[in-house]
Amino acid sequence: MSAIAVDNVSKHWTTREGRVHAVDGLSFALEPGTLNVLLGPSGCGKSTTLRLIAGLEQADGGRIHIAGRDVTDLPPAQRNIAMVFQSYALFPHLSVAENIVFGLRVRRVSAADTATRLKRVAELLGLAQLLDRKPGQLSGGQQQRVALGRAIIAEAPVCLMDEPLSNLDAQLRQDMRAEIRSLQRALGITMVYVTHDQVEAMSMADRVILLNAGRIEQNATPVELYETPANTFVARFIGTPPMNLLPLAEGADGAVIDGSSGPAVAPIDCAGLTLGLRPEHITLLHGEGVPAMVAAVEYLGADSLVTCRLGNATLAARVGGSVGLAAGDTAWLSWAGSAQHLFESDGTRRADAERNEAATMFA
Amino acid sequence: MTRQMQWLYGWLLVLPAAALLALFTHYPAIATAWHSFHSTPKGARPAVFVGGDNYRLLVDDPIFWQSLTNNLWYALGTIPASIGLALLMATWVNGRLPGRGFLRLAFFTPTILPMIAVANIWLFFYTPEYGLLEQITKGLGFASHNWLGSKGSALGALMVVAVWKEAGFFMIFYLAALQSMSPNLAEAAAIEGASRWYFFRRVTFPLLMPTTLFVLVNAVINAFRMVDHVVVMTRGGPDNATELLLYYIYEIGFRFWDTAYAAVLTMVLLAILGTVALAQFWFIGRRVHYQ
Ligand SMILES: Nc1ncnc2c1ncn2[C@@H]1O[C@H](COP(=O)(O)OP(=O)(O)OP(=O)(O)O)[C@@H](O)[C@H]1O
Ligand SMILES: [Mg+2]
C-alpha cells in the first residue's frame, strides 16, 4: 500500500487573464518511508500539489489517498499529516516550546507526555537551549528547526515541506539538508518535499517528480532522471550546465549535426532526431571526433567550460582543469556511446534503448 | 554641517508643529488650571484668586456627580461593545466571502457620516409614536415607549448610537491588522486540528493586542469626548439622565458663563483622561506583544 496516492487530480484557478491549470490531471504513488521531491520551474504547480495533499486547497477532480484512506473530502486536521511552510508560519507571540507543542495542546495531550516529547524533539533538533525564546529572537536556521520540530512532534506518518530551505544561506542549507534527510530516515516518515533547486532534489530524494505546467514530466529516481531523461525538458532541467541538444540532419555517410559538414555522428536513420549530450561527458582529444570552433572558454577552477559552435548549434563541454584553447581555435569533440541520448522530434526519448547505444560512431 | 547647525535645523523643523501644539494644547491647559483657582470675572469685577474654593464647590455639586456616573456607565457600556463588535465585523469581512467589499463599506459608513447627521437619523428611529423603532415594536404588539424621553432608557439609547458610530471606525484598524497577518498561521493551526475559536483565542487575539490597546485608548477618549449626539438628541435630559461630563462643561461654560467652574470641571476631565491613558500604556503595554 502506498503512503500517498494521488489519482488524476486537477486544480485550476480563474483569474482575470483566464483559467490557470495549476495542476492538470496529476497521478503518482509514493512508497512509505521515502523522501519524495516535487521539482520544477517556478509556477509549475508544486505548492498547489502539496496544498492539495494537505487539504488546504480543494481539488476540482480526482482522488487523494493517504495510507489507503480516501482523504479527498476530509479537512487538513483529519489527514494525519504534518507540514512545514516555506515561511515557517511560527506563532510570533509564543515561545519556541509553545510553538512546538501547539498541536499537542490542541489535541489535549497530557502534560507529562507533552513534556517528554518536547524534550526528545528539542534534543534531536538542538533546540534545548532556545525553548524560552520567541521566534523573533532566533536565526533563520533556528526558526526552521522550530518549524521542523512542530511538524515531527506530531509523529504524523506523512510530512509535507514547501521549500523549507529557500531562505537560508548556502552553508546552512547544506547542513539542514543532511539533517532533514537523516531525521526522515530515523523516524521513517514519508516525506513530500517541494523545491525548485535541483541540487537539493538530486542529493536528498529517493524519488523525484519533475513537474512542468501542472503535469508530470518524469517520475523517477535521481539516477534515472540524470541518466535516462524521458524528454528534452527533463534533459535540460537536470544538470548544470544543461544538456546540449543538437538537431541531426542527413549527411554523406550518416546523420550529422545540423549545419555541419560532418563527420557523421549517428546512422543515417537518426537524421531528424535530436542528439543530447551532457557537457561533462564530452572529451577534447586532438584529431578525434568532431571538430568545432571555440567561441569562449570559462575557467572555473576544477574544470573549464568550453563553448563551441558546431554547424547551426552552440554546445558546451565541461573538461577537467584548464585547457590550452582560446576563442577561434578548433576543438575536437568526442564522447562515449553510452553518453549519447536521442530524442524524437516531439521531444520524447527514443523508445528503443539499444539503438541509442548502437547509434554512435564512437562505439 | 556642524553639530550645532544640525541641532538648530532640528528645532527649526519641529518649530511649526511645536508652536501650534503649545498654542492650542499646552497654553489652554495651563490657562484652564490657572482659571480654576480664580473666581469668574463678572462685568467690572475682575477675577480674584480664590484658592480651592471652586474645587470645594465641585464636591457638593450633585449634577457633577451624576454626570460623572453617567459618563462612567456610558464608557463601560460603549467601549467593550464597540470594540467587540469591531473585532467581530473585522474577522467576518476579512474572510473570503462574496461581496465583502460592499460589507466593509457598509460597516465603515457610520464613521464617515457627521455625528450631527447620525444623531438626527437616530432621533427619527427613536421618535415616539411614528419613529422607526416604535413602528416595529408596535407591529410586534409591544407597548409604546419613549426611548429618549424616559430616564431609564435615554442613556442606553445614546450608547447604542455611539456603539453604532464607533464600531465601524475601530473595525478598520482591526481589519488592517488582520490583513497583515500571514494566512499560513491559520493554515498551520488548521493542520494541527485547531478550531477557529481556539485559533482566535490562542493566536489571532494575542497578535491583535497592540491594535486593541490603540483602539482602547481611542475608545476611552471618545467616550469622554463625544457629545454631539447629546446636543442633538437629549440636551442632557430627561432629568440629567444623559448629562455627560463634557456636555456639562459646555453648559456651565457657555450657557451659564461660569468660566471658573467650567475650568474646574475641565481639570477633572483632563485628570481622568490623563490617568486612564497612562494606566493603559503602563499596565497593558507590558502584556502586549509587539513583533
Ligand atoms: N490563489 C491563486 N489564485 C490564482 N492563481 C494561483 C493561485 N495560487 C497559485 N496560482 C497559479 O497556479 C500556478 C501554480 O502555482 P504554484 O504556487 O503551485 O507554483 P509553484 O510550482 O509552487 O511555484 P514556485 O516555485 O514559484 O513556488 C501558478 O501559475 C500560479 O500563478
Ligand atoms: Mg511554491
XYZ file of C-alpha atoms and ligand atoms in Angstrom:
686
model
C 0.000 0.000 0.000
C 1.395 3.384 -0.910
C 1.656 6.092 1.717
C 0.229 8.727 -0.573
C -1.642 8.093 -3.793
C -2.680 10.964 -5.997
C -5.034 9.896 -8.747
C -5.821 12.156 -11.688
C -6.033 15.270 -9.507
C -6.663 18.658 -11.095
C -6.900 22.168 -9.774
C -7.479 25.358 -11.687
C -7.926 28.982 -10.812
C -9.948 31.534 -12.668
C -8.006 34.745 -12.872
C -8.529 37.901 -14.855
C -6.389 36.513 -17.678
C -8.415 33.323 -17.841
C -8.204 29.813 -16.414
C -4.896 28.746 -14.913
C -4.465 24.988 -14.728
C -2.133 24.877 -11.761
C -2.383 21.081 -11.525
C -3.555 19.164 -14.544
C -4.509 15.503 -14.158
C -1.687 14.545 -11.822
C -1.183 10.910 -10.766
C 1.554 9.371 -8.650
C 2.010 6.979 -5.753
C 4.619 7.317 -3.003
C 6.127 4.453 -1.008
C 6.044 4.598 2.806
C 9.209 5.887 4.461
C 10.612 7.544 1.352
C 11.620 11.105 0.655
C 9.949 12.359 -2.487
C 10.791 15.638 -4.108
C 8.412 17.697 -6.190
C 10.707 19.568 -8.536
C 10.018 22.014 -11.316
C 10.313 25.587 -12.524
C 8.509 28.423 -10.764
C 4.747 28.319 -11.218
C 4.609 24.680 -12.317
C 2.201 23.704 -9.541
C 4.464 22.274 -6.826
C 2.981 24.235 -3.962
C -0.513 23.637 -5.243
C 0.089 19.892 -5.347
C 1.406 19.947 -1.803
C -1.511 22.023 -0.585
C -3.928 19.638 -2.267
C -2.354 16.731 -0.392
C -2.549 18.743 2.840
C -6.179 19.631 2.218
C -5.516 23.368 2.224
C -6.910 23.501 -1.306
C -9.876 21.614 -2.664
C -9.283 19.584 -5.843
C -11.515 20.131 -8.871
C -11.346 16.458 -9.708
C -9.510 13.243 -8.869
C -8.940 11.393 -5.586
C -6.207 11.559 -2.958
C -5.470 8.624 -0.651
C -3.220 8.753 2.386
C -2.278 5.391 3.908
C -5.051 3.738 1.928
C -7.737 6.107 3.200
C -9.601 8.383 0.805
C -8.972 11.852 2.215
C -10.145 13.904 -0.753
C -13.052 15.400 1.151
C -11.506 15.479 4.625
C -10.266 18.687 6.296
C -6.497 19.036 6.912
C -6.758 18.061 10.571
C -8.132 14.612 9.743
C -5.497 13.710 7.175
C -2.867 12.779 9.742
C -0.130 14.881 8.202
C 2.367 17.476 9.319
C 3.516 20.391 7.239
C 6.437 22.789 7.220
C 5.677 26.047 5.470
C 8.138 27.947 3.354
C 7.679 30.954 5.617
C 7.800 28.636 8.691
C 4.475 30.046 9.940
C 5.670 30.229 13.529
C 3.404 31.977 16.009
C 5.400 35.120 16.830
C 3.945 35.663 20.299
C 4.558 32.115 21.525
C 7.849 30.775 22.823
C 9.750 28.108 20.921
C 8.411 25.453 23.294
C 4.815 26.620 22.897
C 5.211 26.721 19.144
C 6.446 23.151 19.052
C 3.726 21.750 21.303
C 0.911 23.810 19.751
C -0.674 20.786 18.112
C -0.361 18.648 21.258
C -2.179 21.335 23.237
C -4.948 21.399 20.637
C -5.324 17.644 20.967
C -5.162 17.837 24.769
C -2.193 15.506 25.123
C -1.340 15.058 28.814
C 1.217 17.420 30.335
C 3.658 14.619 31.153
C 3.517 13.181 27.656
C 3.900 16.655 26.156
C 6.971 17.335 28.278
C 8.749 14.109 27.330
C 8.016 14.523 23.651
C 9.129 18.142 23.724
C 12.382 17.151 25.413
C 13.076 14.462 22.833
C 12.350 16.736 19.865
C 14.298 19.657 21.325
C 17.351 17.469 21.796
C 17.030 15.939 18.370
C 16.994 19.365 16.760
C 19.435 21.081 19.088
C 16.814 23.490 20.384
C 17.097 22.638 24.075
C 18.786 25.966 24.937
C 16.300 28.048 22.977
C 12.959 26.826 24.286
C 12.045 30.060 26.084
C 12.866 32.397 23.231
C 10.393 33.959 20.862
C 10.734 33.216 17.125
C 11.812 36.813 16.527
C 14.924 36.167 18.621
C 16.096 33.233 16.500
C 18.232 32.983 13.394
C 16.722 31.716 10.160
C 18.131 28.236 10.604
C 16.900 28.025 14.176
C 13.419 29.137 13.151
C 13.474 26.463 10.510
C 14.272 23.834 13.087
C 11.415 25.033 15.268
C 9.073 24.627 12.300
C 10.534 21.189 11.756
C 10.070 20.406 15.443
C 6.414 21.377 15.303
C 5.996 19.014 12.370
C 7.761 15.985 13.826
C 6.419 16.166 17.377
C 3.013 15.277 15.956
C 4.523 11.920 14.957
C 2.422 12.022 11.832
C 3.444 9.392 9.281
C 3.419 11.938 6.449
C 5.310 15.213 6.419
C 4.951 17.850 3.726
C 7.548 20.559 3.203
C 7.273 23.550 0.922
C 10.725 24.880 0.042
C 11.804 24.831 3.672
C 15.404 25.804 2.934
C 14.921 28.558 0.409
C 15.528 31.345 2.924
C 18.837 30.011 4.201
C 22.397 30.687 3.155
C 24.372 28.060 1.253
C 26.242 26.564 4.207
C 23.214 26.305 6.470
C 21.200 24.894 3.613
C 23.672 22.081 3.140
C 23.671 21.254 6.858
C 19.894 21.310 7.068
C 19.593 19.109 4.011
C 21.562 16.396 5.703
C 19.696 16.955 8.963
C 16.264 16.635 7.368
C 17.293 13.557 5.440
C 18.674 11.733 8.468
C 15.653 12.715 10.535
C 13.319 11.429 7.864
C 15.202 8.131 7.750
C 15.411 7.787 11.520
C 11.686 8.377 12.038
C 10.582 6.526 8.917
C 8.476 9.454 7.758
C 7.029 9.579 4.273
C 8.062 12.999 3.113
C 6.954 15.157 0.219
C 9.466 17.889 -0.278
C 8.951 20.794 -2.642
C 11.897 22.591 -4.143
C 12.945 24.234 -7.350
C 16.602 23.592 -6.564
C 17.741 20.540 -8.499
C 20.814 20.038 -6.302
C 18.527 19.710 -3.300
C 16.327 17.299 -5.207
C 19.136 15.103 -6.508
C 21.010 14.906 -3.215
C 18.067 14.160 -0.915
C 15.425 12.317 -2.837
C 14.514 8.677 -3.124
C 12.245 9.750 -5.942
C 11.922 12.948 -7.885
C 8.684 14.003 -9.528
C 9.545 16.609 -12.100
C 6.597 18.879 -12.907
C 6.048 21.322 -15.696
C 2.901 23.395 -16.243
C 0.892 21.231 -13.871
C 1.871 17.900 -15.450
C 4.459 15.259 -14.626
C 7.421 15.246 -16.984
C 9.125 12.351 -15.246
C 8.707 10.422 -12.010
C 11.934 8.554 -11.300
C 14.932 8.126 -9.037
C 17.599 10.844 -9.224
C 19.919 8.464 -11.103
C 17.304 7.614 -13.723
C 16.451 11.255 -14.088
C 20.047 12.057 -14.886
C 20.905 9.034 -16.945
C 17.707 8.464 -18.884
C 15.737 11.699 -19.087
C 12.301 10.989 -20.504
C 12.247 14.019 -22.741
C 14.134 17.158 -23.685
C 12.508 19.182 -20.882
C 13.887 16.805 -18.251
C 17.193 16.638 -20.098
C 17.574 20.413 -19.987
C 16.228 20.820 -16.446
C 18.522 18.332 -14.712
C 22.251 19.053 -14.743
C 24.299 22.248 -14.816
C 25.131 23.401 -17.354
C 22.159 21.780 -19.076
C 22.431 19.016 -21.642
C 23.361 20.084 -25.174
C 20.564 19.363 -27.620
C 21.822 19.085 -31.183
C 19.457 18.545 -34.126
C 20.683 15.859 -36.543
C 20.496 16.128 -40.317
C 21.247 13.829 -43.201
C 24.955 13.805 -44.149
C 27.159 11.999 -46.625
C 27.759 8.807 -44.657
C 25.231 9.092 -41.812
C 23.475 11.651 -39.621
C 25.499 14.765 -38.975
C 24.917 17.653 -36.589
C 22.644 20.035 -38.457
C 24.587 22.637 -40.384
C 27.939 20.901 -40.060
C 29.693 19.060 -42.853
C 30.413 16.044 -40.737
C 31.769 13.688 -39.787
C 28.675 11.579 -39.156
C 27.796 11.045 -35.504
C 24.980 8.501 -35.919
C 23.467 6.140 -38.510
C 21.513 7.721 -41.324
C 18.109 6.783 -39.850
C 18.809 9.142 -36.950
C 18.531 12.204 -39.177
C 15.707 14.416 -37.922
C 16.205 13.320 -34.328
C 17.842 15.413 -31.621
C 21.116 14.305 -30.086
C 21.526 15.008 -26.382
C 24.987 15.268 -24.857
C 25.865 16.324 -21.336
C 28.716 18.861 -21.228
C 30.582 16.756 -18.680
C 30.546 13.707 -20.984
C 32.347 15.414 -23.824
C 36.109 14.967 -24.037
C 38.568 17.006 -26.048
C 41.100 14.825 -27.883
C 43.060 16.382 -30.685
C 42.289 14.870 -34.070
C 39.495 12.667 -32.795
C 35.735 13.075 -33.268
C 34.041 16.205 -34.475
C 35.892 19.476 -34.991
C 34.181 22.591 -33.698
C 35.040 26.252 -33.406
C 35.704 27.508 -29.892
C 33.544 30.531 -29.078
C 34.503 31.067 -25.444
C 36.401 29.423 -22.615
C 35.407 29.898 -18.976
C 37.880 28.709 -16.373
C 36.038 27.552 -13.225
C 38.898 26.163 -11.164
C 38.272 22.436 -11.002
C 37.185 22.447 -14.605
C 36.641 24.663 -17.604
C 33.574 25.331 -19.655
C 34.282 25.423 -23.378
C 31.546 26.871 -25.554
C 31.794 25.812 -29.185
C 29.953 26.469 -32.400
C 29.186 23.391 -34.407
C 27.050 23.741 -37.506
C 23.945 25.686 -36.507
C 24.266 24.654 -32.885
C 26.100 26.027 -29.870
C 27.255 23.480 -27.368
C 29.102 23.440 -24.078
C 31.754 20.996 -22.957
C 33.000 20.696 -19.410
C 36.542 19.425 -19.133
C 38.875 18.974 -16.192
C 41.402 21.640 -15.256
C 42.413 24.317 -17.723
C 42.508 23.809 -21.462
C 45.007 25.364 -23.801
C 42.331 26.748 -26.056
C 41.145 30.224 -26.883
C 38.234 31.645 -28.837
C 38.699 30.952 -32.545
C 40.668 27.707 -32.056
C 39.405 24.350 -33.217
C 38.317 21.879 -30.565
C 37.927 18.157 -31.277
C 34.887 16.757 -29.505
C 34.310 13.105 -28.766
C 32.073 11.139 -26.415
C 31.237 7.582 -25.408
C 28.295 5.844 -26.976
C 26.642 5.455 -23.586
C 26.683 9.233 -23.149
C 24.500 9.730 -26.165
C 20.777 10.473 -25.796
C 18.429 10.537 -28.748
C 15.101 12.339 -28.733
C 12.275 12.191 -31.227
C 11.147 15.362 -32.969
C 8.320 15.759 -30.398
C 10.899 15.849 -27.607
C 10.362 12.385 -26.122
C 13.230 9.971 -25.616
C 13.610 7.458 -28.423
C 11.917 4.323 -27.211
C 14.495 1.760 -28.268
C 17.339 1.984 -25.786
C 19.680 -0.463 -27.554
C 19.543 1.506 -30.737
C 20.515 4.624 -28.831
C 23.687 2.937 -27.682
C 24.487 1.413 -31.020
C 23.783 4.569 -32.880
C 27.159 6.111 -32.395
C 30.224 6.314 -34.460
C 32.451 6.078 -31.389
C 31.098 2.800 -30.067
C 27.253 70.708 8.775
C 28.379 71.130 12.359
C 26.586 69.502 15.261
C 25.186 72.837 16.394
C 23.816 73.564 12.961
C 22.119 70.180 12.927
C 20.641 70.908 16.302
C 19.337 74.226 15.037
C 17.856 72.654 11.943
C 16.112 70.047 14.030
C 14.477 72.657 16.203
C 13.521 74.801 13.244
C 11.850 71.821 11.626
C 9.722 70.978 14.661
C 9.022 74.628 15.408
C 5.749 74.991 13.454
C 4.253 71.843 14.958
C 5.573 72.691 18.413
C 4.207 76.211 18.191
C 0.737 75.002 17.223
C 0.810 72.375 19.951
C 1.825 74.955 22.532
C -0.717 77.499 21.340
C -3.748 75.231 21.107
C -2.992 72.476 23.601
C -0.457 73.359 26.260
C -1.357 77.021 26.757
C -5.127 76.324 27.096
C -4.434 73.517 29.541
C -2.262 75.709 31.720
C -4.658 78.631 31.389
C -7.504 76.362 32.448
C -5.588 75.303 35.518
C -4.921 78.970 36.283
C -8.582 79.939 35.867
C -9.750 77.085 38.032
C -8.139 78.770 41.056
C -9.768 82.129 40.359
C -13.295 83.460 40.524
C -15.302 84.090 37.380
C -14.867 87.703 36.247
C -18.209 89.452 36.043
C -18.637 92.858 34.386
C -16.485 95.366 36.243
C -15.433 92.755 38.828
C -12.139 91.138 37.740
C -11.158 87.573 38.625
C -9.603 87.159 42.059
C -7.642 84.292 43.476
C -9.919 82.010 45.490
C -7.652 79.009 46.086
C -9.505 75.704 46.270
C -12.963 77.265 46.668
C -14.095 76.194 43.210
C -12.999 72.649 43.889
C -14.966 72.537 47.136
C -17.997 73.549 45.112
C -17.419 70.517 42.938
C -17.662 68.057 45.801
C -21.142 69.277 46.720
C -22.438 69.516 43.160
C -24.932 66.646 42.622
C -25.149 67.256 38.886
C -21.388 66.874 38.568
C -21.530 63.532 40.340
C -24.474 62.489 38.253
C -22.691 63.403 35.018
C -19.560 61.600 36.174
C -21.525 58.442 36.963
C -23.406 58.735 33.692
C -20.125 59.063 31.860
C -18.674 56.015 33.590
C -21.703 53.944 32.667
C -21.539 55.353 29.187
C -17.861 54.363 28.880
C -18.492 50.943 30.376
C -21.401 50.351 28.042
C -19.900 51.630 24.806
C -16.220 50.685 24.947
C -16.373 46.881 25.272
C -19.401 46.712 22.998
C -17.897 48.778 20.198
C -14.516 47.036 20.405
C -16.121 43.601 20.484
C -18.372 44.454 17.585
C -15.450 45.928 15.641
C -13.440 42.744 16.137
C -16.361 40.603 15.090
C -17.052 42.610 11.951
C -13.355 42.720 11.051
C -12.891 38.952 11.316
C -16.032 38.488 9.306
C -15.164 40.772 6.401
C -11.550 39.575 6.452
C -12.618 36.131 5.275
C -13.256 35.142 1.696
C -16.908 35.864 1.288
C -18.806 37.257 -1.667
C -19.490 40.981 -1.550
C -17.045 41.648 1.254
C -16.007 44.956 -0.311
C -19.605 46.099 -0.038
C -19.838 44.871 3.556
C -16.647 46.679 4.525
C -18.039 49.884 3.096
C -21.359 49.343 4.835
C -19.669 48.852 8.211
C -17.476 51.870 7.704
C -20.251 54.240 6.587
C -21.362 55.332 10.093
C -17.818 56.583 10.697
C -17.705 58.891 7.728
C -21.105 60.428 8.403
C -21.024 63.584 10.558
C -22.218 62.872 14.093
C -24.867 65.593 13.826
C -26.401 63.832 10.817
C -26.130 60.464 12.513
C -27.843 61.803 15.610
C -30.683 63.195 13.532
C -31.197 59.848 11.815
C -31.345 58.096 15.147
C -33.607 60.785 16.506
C -36.096 59.661 13.885
C -35.588 55.999 14.845
C -36.380 56.784 18.468
C -39.251 59.202 17.909
C -42.304 58.193 19.942
C -45.425 57.049 18.080
C -44.176 57.237 14.479
C -40.395 56.563 14.731
C -38.919 53.500 13.057
C -38.314 51.610 16.288
C -41.779 52.426 17.503
C -43.359 51.167 14.286
C -41.516 47.876 14.545
C -42.309 47.290 18.202
C -45.925 48.313 17.644
C -46.126 45.897 14.730
C -44.906 43.154 17.051
C -47.526 44.110 19.586
C -45.375 45.767 22.251
C -46.453 48.791 24.226
C -45.301 52.218 23.092
C -42.136 53.535 24.717
C -40.472 56.932 24.622
C -36.858 55.848 24.328
C -35.230 59.242 24.677
C -37.888 60.706 26.903
C -37.740 58.306 29.840
C -34.990 58.298 32.441
C -34.437 54.572 32.290
C -33.694 54.232 28.602
C -32.315 57.594 27.431
C -28.655 56.926 28.246
C -28.899 53.420 26.817
C -30.348 54.822 23.612
C -27.410 57.210 23.298
C -24.980 54.369 23.952
C -26.417 52.395 21.063
C -25.809 55.333 18.732
C -22.221 55.657 19.952
C -21.514 51.952 19.505
C -23.011 52.024 16.038
C -20.841 55.017 15.151
C -17.594 53.789 16.692
C -17.564 50.104 15.795
C -17.036 50.741 12.072
C -14.126 53.032 12.812
C -12.376 50.537 15.069
C -13.100 47.770 12.574
C -10.779 49.465 10.085
C -7.845 49.163 12.493
C -8.599 45.529 13.236
C -9.052 44.788 9.572
C -5.682 46.346 8.750
C -4.026 44.262 11.464
C -5.745 41.079 10.302
C -4.727 41.697 6.716
C -1.101 41.939 7.718
C -1.256 38.509 9.394
C 0.061 35.679 7.263
C -2.675 33.234 6.208
C -0.089 30.487 6.772
C -0.607 30.842 10.524
C -4.243 29.831 10.211
C -3.307 27.016 7.861
C -0.635 25.705 10.214
C -3.187 25.721 13.016
C -5.794 24.035 10.821
C -3.389 21.197 10.084
C -2.886 20.735 13.817
C -6.640 20.487 14.202
C -7.262 23.789 15.972
C -10.841 25.022 15.777
C -11.470 28.552 14.568
C -12.304 29.666 18.071
C -9.153 28.049 19.507
C -7.054 29.737 16.841
C -8.704 33.059 17.564
C -8.119 32.726 21.297
C -4.532 31.481 21.151
C -3.193 33.302 18.096
C -5.336 35.984 16.491
C -6.399 37.785 19.635
C -2.931 37.942 21.240
C -1.463 39.123 17.956
C -4.110 41.845 17.804
C -3.206 43.159 21.272
C -1.256 46.193 20.013
C -4.271 47.151 17.917
C -6.593 46.556 20.847
C -4.515 48.813 23.058
C -4.564 51.553 20.465
C -8.281 51.188 19.903
C -8.931 51.079 23.646
C -7.134 54.372 24.247
C -9.129 55.945 21.456
C -12.368 54.463 22.720
C -11.839 55.816 26.221
C -11.007 59.257 24.934
C -14.040 59.198 22.670
C -16.307 58.065 25.468
C -15.473 61.275 27.333
C -15.258 63.438 24.265
C -18.315 62.664 22.163
C -21.222 64.955 22.963
C -22.634 65.894 19.561
C -25.421 63.360 19.860
C -26.314 64.595 23.352
C -26.708 68.107 21.962
C -28.954 66.935 19.142
C -30.938 64.197 20.848
C -31.459 64.926 24.556
C -29.585 68.011 25.774
C -28.690 66.141 28.908
C -32.290 65.332 29.795
C -34.586 63.938 30.905
C -33.767 64.986 34.456
C -29.986 64.913 33.793
C -30.178 61.232 32.827
C -27.927 61.801 29.792
C -25.772 64.546 31.270
C -22.230 63.630 30.258
C -19.174 65.361 31.673
C -18.200 67.273 28.553
C -21.765 68.353 27.917
C -21.985 69.554 31.490
C -18.793 71.570 30.984
C -20.318 73.092 27.891
C -23.473 74.023 29.746
C -21.644 75.564 32.692
C -19.178 77.385 30.483
C -21.321 78.614 27.643
C -24.867 78.678 28.917
C -24.292 79.865 32.487
C -20.970 81.571 31.714
C -19.420 80.335 34.943
C -15.980 80.005 33.365
C -14.149 79.344 36.620
C -16.298 76.381 37.494
C -16.108 75.149 33.905
C -12.330 75.299 34.242
C -12.513 73.147 37.363
C -14.649 70.580 35.564
C -12.232 70.619 32.640
C -9.343 69.899 35.009
C -11.257 66.897 36.306
C -11.817 65.643 32.770
C -8.151 66.147 31.894
C -7.085 64.309 35.036
C -9.347 61.372 34.233
C -8.183 61.062 30.637
C -4.527 61.510 31.552
C -4.712 58.853 34.236
C -6.538 56.394 32.021
C -4.104 56.839 29.132
C -1.087 56.463 31.405
C -2.549 53.414 33.106
C -3.308 51.775 29.794
C 0.155 52.303 28.411
C 1.809 51.191 31.632
C -0.171 48.162 32.636
C -1.489 46.776 29.402
C 1.535 47.854 27.390
C 3.605 45.385 29.345
C 1.414 42.481 28.412
C 1.140 43.418 24.769
C 3.189 41.523 22.264
C 4.997 43.775 19.848
C 6.552 41.879 16.971
N -4.592 31.532 -5.245
C -4.288 31.517 -6.544
N -5.060 32.173 -7.432
C -4.774 32.156 -8.759
N -3.748 31.502 -9.295
C -2.935 30.827 -8.471
C -3.158 30.796 -7.056
N -2.197 30.052 -6.494
C -1.402 29.638 -7.493
N -1.842 30.091 -8.689
C -1.251 29.818 -10.000
O -1.095 28.435 -10.142
C 0.134 28.122 -10.743
C 0.928 27.174 -9.854
O 1.253 27.832 -8.659
P 2.145 27.165 -7.528
O 2.134 28.080 -6.371
O 1.699 25.788 -7.301
O 3.579 27.179 -8.214
P 4.965 26.614 -7.641
O 5.350 25.484 -8.503
O 4.857 26.367 -6.193
O 5.928 27.837 -7.934
P 7.127 28.439 -7.028
O 8.307 27.590 -7.267
O 7.310 29.800 -7.607
O 6.659 28.455 -5.604
C 0.832 29.436 -10.993
O 0.658 29.773 -12.343
C 0.136 30.409 -10.105
O 0.104 31.675 -10.689
Mg 5.612 27.350 -4.387
